[in-house]
Amino acid sequence: MIIGVDLGGTNARAGLIQLGEVVQSISHKLTNKHSLDATLDQLINVIEPLISEEVEGIGIGVPSIVDVDNGIVFDVVNIPSWKKVELKKILENRFGKPVFVNNDVNCFALGEQQFGSAQQFSSFVAISVGTGLGTAIVINRELYLGVNCGAGEIGYFPYLDKNLEYYSSSSFFDIHSTTAEEVFHAAQEGKARALQIWQEYGHHLGNVLKVVLYAYAPEAVLLGGSITNAYRYFEESMLLSMDDFMYPSLLKQVKVIKSKTENIALLGAAALVPYKALV
């Protein structure tokens, strides 16, 4: 058994994984994010109920850059108190289990590669859209991390008056004085304003995809994250905004796929735990 943990900007989730299946999971909404001790306590509280003698390791994905070798997390954008956190050391001292830490979107990509829709591809890019926008790159079936998992942070590319992340994550809905969840429910009711907002969102996300294609020309782009629950409302405008891509023959070969595997982030985090750590 392995524990997979997904620490997001909004929630902390942990799952007990056995034979590639999540047999038990716990989720808590993060509060008091300006306190390091408070957020660490909340993280520990989702892991602790799953700990037993049978648990052989813990894998955790965090929304930031990471010194993977030492399990040190730096500058978590949506958790202001996390400037430099020796997460591996803290959790190993607490639970007495080997701990492996990586970027959360890298875990998403790893989960898709091992358990989900990316198993057939040797090179792909995974994009997660939710509180923020994160990107992970897989080349020849290997994660490309860069220094401290810093590769693929395209969300910070300048775009319009802000950056790509602002217009393709939950921040976009602030422009319309609403939230992604509210617009999603309104779209389900067929409300015209909500449908228009999703079309605008799709246009911006399509521009993100063009950046990915120009930079990496992957076989596929995997889309995940909470906002993709509304995929059917922005898919058409997203693809339409890609029509001016300069290389139509390349565009035709790249598959854009919405993640369909439940708990993929937890499965990917669990996959961080190498077999050598379990024997």
Coordinates of C-alpha atoms in Angstrom, one line a residue:
M1 CA 0.0 0.0 0.0
I2 CA 1.1 3.5 -0.8
I3 CA -0.3 6.9 0.1
G4 CA -0.7 9.4 -2.7
V5 CA -1.2 13.1 -1.7
D6 CA -2.4 16.0 -3.8
L7 CA -1.8 19.4 -2.2
G8 CA -3.5 22.1 -4.2
G9 CA -4.0 25.8 -3.7
T10 CA -7.5 25.1 -2.4
N11 CA -7.6 21.5 -1.0
A12 CA -5.4 18.8 0.5
R13 CA -6.3 15.3 -0.6
A14 CA -4.8 11.9 0.3
G15 CA -5.6 8.5 -0.9
L16 CA -4.6 5.0 0.1
I17 CA -3.5 3.2 -3.1
Q18 CA -3.4 -0.6 -3.5
L19 CA -2.8 -2.3 -6.9
G20 CA -3.4 0.9 -8.8
E21 CA -6.8 1.6 -7.1
V22 CA -7.7 4.2 -4.5
V23 CA -9.3 2.2 -1.7
Q24 CA -9.8 5.1 0.7
S25 CA -9.4 8.9 0.4
I26 CA -9.7 12.0 2.6
S27 CA -10.0 15.6 1.5
H28 CA -9.8 18.9 3.5
K29 CA -10.2 22.4 2.3
L30 CA -7.1 24.5 3.2
T31 CA -7.7 27.4 5.6
N32 CA -5.4 29.9 7.2
K33 CA -2.9 29.6 4.3
H34 CA -0.8 32.4 5.7
S35 CA 0.4 30.1 8.6
L36 CA 2.9 27.4 7.7
D37 CA 2.2 25.5 10.9
A38 CA -1.6 25.5 10.2
T39 CA -1.2 24.3 6.6
L40 CA 1.2 21.6 7.6
D41 CA -1.2 20.4 10.3
Q42 CA -4.0 20.3 7.7
L43 CA -1.8 18.2 5.4
I44 CA -0.8 15.9 8.2
N45 CA -4.5 15.5 9.1
V46 CA -5.4 14.0 5.7
I47 CA -2.5 11.6 5.8
E48 CA -2.5 10.4 9.4
P49 CA -5.8 8.4 9.2
L50 CA -4.4 6.4 6.3
I51 CA -1.1 5.4 8.0
S52 CA -0.6 1.8 9.0
E53 CA 2.2 -0.7 9.1
E54 CA 1.2 -1.9 5.6
V55 CA 1.9 1.5 4.1
E56 CA 5.3 1.4 2.4
G57 CA 5.7 5.0 1.2
I58 CA 4.2 8.4 0.6
G59 CA 4.2 10.3 -2.6
I60 CA 3.1 13.9 -2.6
G61 CA 2.5 16.5 -5.4
V62 CA 2.7 20.2 -4.6
P63 CA 1.8 23.2 -6.7
S64 CA 5.3 24.7 -6.9
I65 CA 8.9 24.1 -7.7
V66 CA 10.7 21.3 -5.8
D67 CA 14.2 20.1 -5.0
V68 CA 13.2 16.6 -5.8
D69 CA 16.4 14.9 -4.4
N70 CA 15.9 16.5 -1.0
G71 CA 12.1 17.0 -1.0
I72 CA 12.3 20.7 -0.4
V73 CA 9.4 22.9 -1.6
F74 CA 9.9 26.5 -2.6
D75 CA 7.6 29.5 -3.1
V76 CA 4.1 27.9 -3.4
V77 CA 2.2 30.7 -5.1
N78 CA -1.3 29.9 -3.7
I79 CA -0.1 29.0 -0.2
P80 CA 1.8 32.2 0.8
S81 CA 3.4 30.7 3.9
W82 CA 5.3 28.1 2.0
K83 CA 8.5 29.8 1.0
K84 CA 11.0 27.0 1.8
V85 CA 9.6 23.9 3.4
E86 CA 11.6 20.7 4.0
L87 CA 8.5 18.6 3.4
K88 CA 10.2 15.2 2.9
K89 CA 12.1 15.6 6.2
I90 CA 9.0 16.8 8.1
L91 CA 6.8 14.0 6.9
E92 CA 9.4 11.3 7.3
N93 CA 10.1 12.4 10.9
R94 CA 6.3 12.4 11.6
F95 CA 5.3 9.1 10.0
G96 CA 8.5 7.0 9.7
K97 CA 7.8 6.2 6.0
P98 CA 9.9 7.1 2.9
V99 CA 8.5 10.3 1.3
F100 CA 8.9 11.5 -2.3
V101 CA 7.9 15.0 -3.4
N102 CA 7.3 16.4 -6.8
N103 CA 5.3 19.1 -8.6
D104 CA 1.6 18.4 -8.6
V105 CA 1.2 18.6 -12.4
N106 CA 4.1 16.3 -12.9
C107 CA 2.2 13.9 -10.7
F108 CA -0.9 14.4 -12.9
A109 CA 1.3 13.6 -16.0
L110 CA 2.8 10.5 -14.3
G111 CA -0.7 9.3 -13.4
E112 CA -1.9 9.7 -17.0
Q113 CA 1.2 7.9 -18.3
Q114 CA 0.8 4.9 -16.0
F115 CA -2.9 4.6 -15.5
G116 CA -4.7 7.0 -17.8
S117 CA -5.1 8.4 -21.3
A118 CA -1.4 9.0 -22.1
Q119 CA -0.3 5.4 -22.0
Q120 CA 0.0 5.2 -25.8
F121 CA 2.1 8.4 -26.1
S122 CA 5.9 8.7 -25.8
S123 CA 5.8 12.5 -25.7
F124 CA 3.0 14.6 -24.3
V125 CA 2.2 17.7 -22.3
A126 CA -0.2 17.7 -19.4
I127 CA -2.0 20.9 -18.4
S128 CA -4.0 21.3 -15.2
V129 CA -6.4 24.2 -14.9
G130 CA -8.0 25.1 -11.6
T131 CA -6.8 27.6 -9.0
G132 CA -3.8 28.1 -11.2
L133 CA -2.4 26.8 -14.5
G134 CA 0.3 24.1 -14.4
T135 CA 2.1 22.2 -17.1
A136 CA 4.2 19.0 -17.1
I137 CA 6.3 17.8 -20.0
V138 CA 7.0 14.1 -20.9
I139 CA 9.6 13.4 -23.5
N140 CA 10.4 9.9 -24.6
R141 CA 8.4 8.6 -21.7
E142 CA 10.4 10.5 -19.1
L143 CA 9.3 13.6 -17.2
Y144 CA 11.4 16.6 -18.1
L145 CA 11.8 18.5 -14.8
G146 CA 14.3 21.3 -15.4
V147 CA 16.0 22.8 -12.4
N148 CA 13.8 22.2 -9.3
C149 CA 10.9 21.1 -11.4
G150 CA 10.8 24.6 -13.0
A151 CA 10.3 23.4 -16.6
G152 CA 6.9 24.1 -18.2
E153 CA 5.8 27.1 -16.2
I154 CA 4.2 28.7 -19.2
G155 CA 1.4 30.2 -17.2
Y156 CA 3.7 33.1 -16.4
F157 CA 4.2 34.0 -20.0
P158 CA 3.0 37.6 -20.5
Y159 CA -0.4 37.7 -22.1
L160 CA -2.7 40.7 -22.7
D161 CA -2.4 42.9 -19.6
K162 CA -1.5 40.0 -17.3
N163 CA -0.2 36.5 -18.1
L164 CA -1.6 33.2 -19.5
E165 CA -2.5 31.8 -16.1
Y166 CA -4.7 34.8 -15.2
Y167 CA -6.9 34.3 -18.2
S168 CA -7.0 30.5 -18.2
S169 CA -7.4 29.6 -14.5
S170 CA -10.0 30.5 -11.8
S171 CA -8.7 34.1 -11.9
F172 CA -10.4 34.6 -15.2
F173 CA -13.8 34.4 -13.6
D174 CA -12.9 37.3 -11.3
I175 CA -13.2 39.5 -14.4
H176 CA -16.9 38.6 -14.5
S177 CA -17.4 38.9 -10.7
T178 CA -18.2 35.2 -10.4
T179 CA -16.5 31.8 -9.9
A180 CA -15.9 28.9 -12.3
E181 CA -18.3 26.8 -10.2
E182 CA -21.1 29.4 -10.4
V183 CA -20.7 29.7 -14.1
F184 CA -20.6 26.0 -14.5
H185 CA -24.0 25.6 -12.8
A186 CA -25.4 28.5 -14.7
A187 CA -24.3 26.9 -18.0
Q188 CA -26.0 23.6 -17.0
E189 CA -29.2 25.6 -16.8
G190 CA -28.6 27.0 -20.3
K191 CA -28.0 30.6 -19.2
A192 CA -26.7 32.7 -22.1
R193 CA -24.3 34.8 -20.1
A194 CA -22.7 31.7 -18.6
L195 CA -22.3 30.1 -22.0
Q196 CA -20.7 33.2 -23.3
I197 CA -18.2 33.3 -20.4
W198 CA -17.2 29.8 -21.2
Q199 CA -16.7 30.6 -24.8
E200 CA -14.4 33.5 -23.8
Y201 CA -12.5 31.1 -21.5
G202 CA -12.1 28.6 -24.2
H203 CA -10.5 31.2 -26.5
H204 CA -7.9 32.0 -23.9
L205 CA -7.1 28.4 -23.1
G206 CA -6.7 27.8 -26.9
N207 CA -4.0 30.4 -26.9
V208 CA -2.3 28.4 -24.1
L209 CA -2.4 25.3 -26.2
K210 CA -0.8 27.1 -29.1
V211 CA 2.1 28.1 -26.9
V212 CA 2.5 24.5 -25.9
L213 CA 2.4 23.3 -29.5
Y214 CA 5.0 26.0 -30.7
A215 CA 7.3 25.1 -27.8
Y216 CA 7.1 21.3 -27.6
A217 CA 5.1 19.9 -30.6
P218 CA 3.9 17.0 -28.5
E219 CA 2.0 14.0 -29.7
A220 CA -0.9 14.9 -27.3
V221 CA -2.0 17.5 -24.8
L222 CA -3.8 16.1 -21.7
L223 CA -6.2 18.6 -20.0
G224 CA -7.1 18.1 -16.3
G225 CA -8.0 20.0 -13.2
S226 CA -11.3 21.2 -11.7
I227 CA -12.2 23.6 -14.5
T228 CA -12.3 20.8 -17.1
N229 CA -15.6 19.6 -15.5
A230 CA -17.0 22.3 -17.8
Y231 CA -15.1 21.0 -20.8
R232 CA -18.1 20.6 -23.0
Y233 CA -18.9 24.3 -22.7
F234 CA -15.5 25.6 -23.8
E235 CA -14.1 22.8 -26.0
E236 CA -15.4 24.3 -29.3
S237 CA -14.2 27.8 -28.7
M238 CA -10.8 26.5 -27.5
L239 CA -10.3 24.5 -30.7
L240 CA -11.6 27.3 -32.8
S241 CA -9.0 29.8 -31.4
M242 CA -6.3 27.4 -32.5
D243 CA -7.3 27.8 -36.2
D244 CA -4.6 30.4 -36.8
F245 CA -1.8 28.0 -35.7
M246 CA 1.0 28.5 -38.3
Y247 CA 1.6 24.8 -39.0
P248 CA -1.8 23.2 -39.8
S249 CA -0.2 19.8 -40.7
L250 CA 1.3 19.6 -37.1
L251 CA -2.0 20.7 -35.6
K252 CA -3.8 17.9 -37.2
Q253 CA -1.5 15.3 -35.6
V254 CA -1.7 16.6 -32.1
K255 CA -4.5 15.0 -30.0
V256 CA -6.2 17.2 -27.3
I257 CA -7.6 14.9 -24.7
K258 CA -9.6 15.6 -21.5
S259 CA -8.5 13.5 -18.5
K260 CA -11.0 10.8 -17.7
T261 CA -9.3 8.8 -15.0
E262 CA -10.7 9.4 -11.5
N263 CA -8.2 10.3 -8.8
I264 CA -5.4 10.6 -11.4
A265 CA -3.5 13.1 -9.3
L266 CA -3.4 10.7 -6.3
L267 CA -2.4 7.8 -8.5
G268 CA 0.4 9.9 -10.0
A269 CA 1.6 11.0 -6.6
A270 CA 1.7 7.4 -5.4
A271 CA 3.7 6.5 -8.5
L272 CA 6.5 8.7 -7.2
V273 CA 7.4 6.0 -4.7
P274 CA 9.9 3.8 -6.5
Y275 CA 10.0 0.1 -6.1
K276 CA 13.5 0.3 -4.5
A277 CA 12.0 2.2 -1.6
L278 CA 9.6 -0.7 -0.9
V279 CA 12.1 -3.5 -0.5

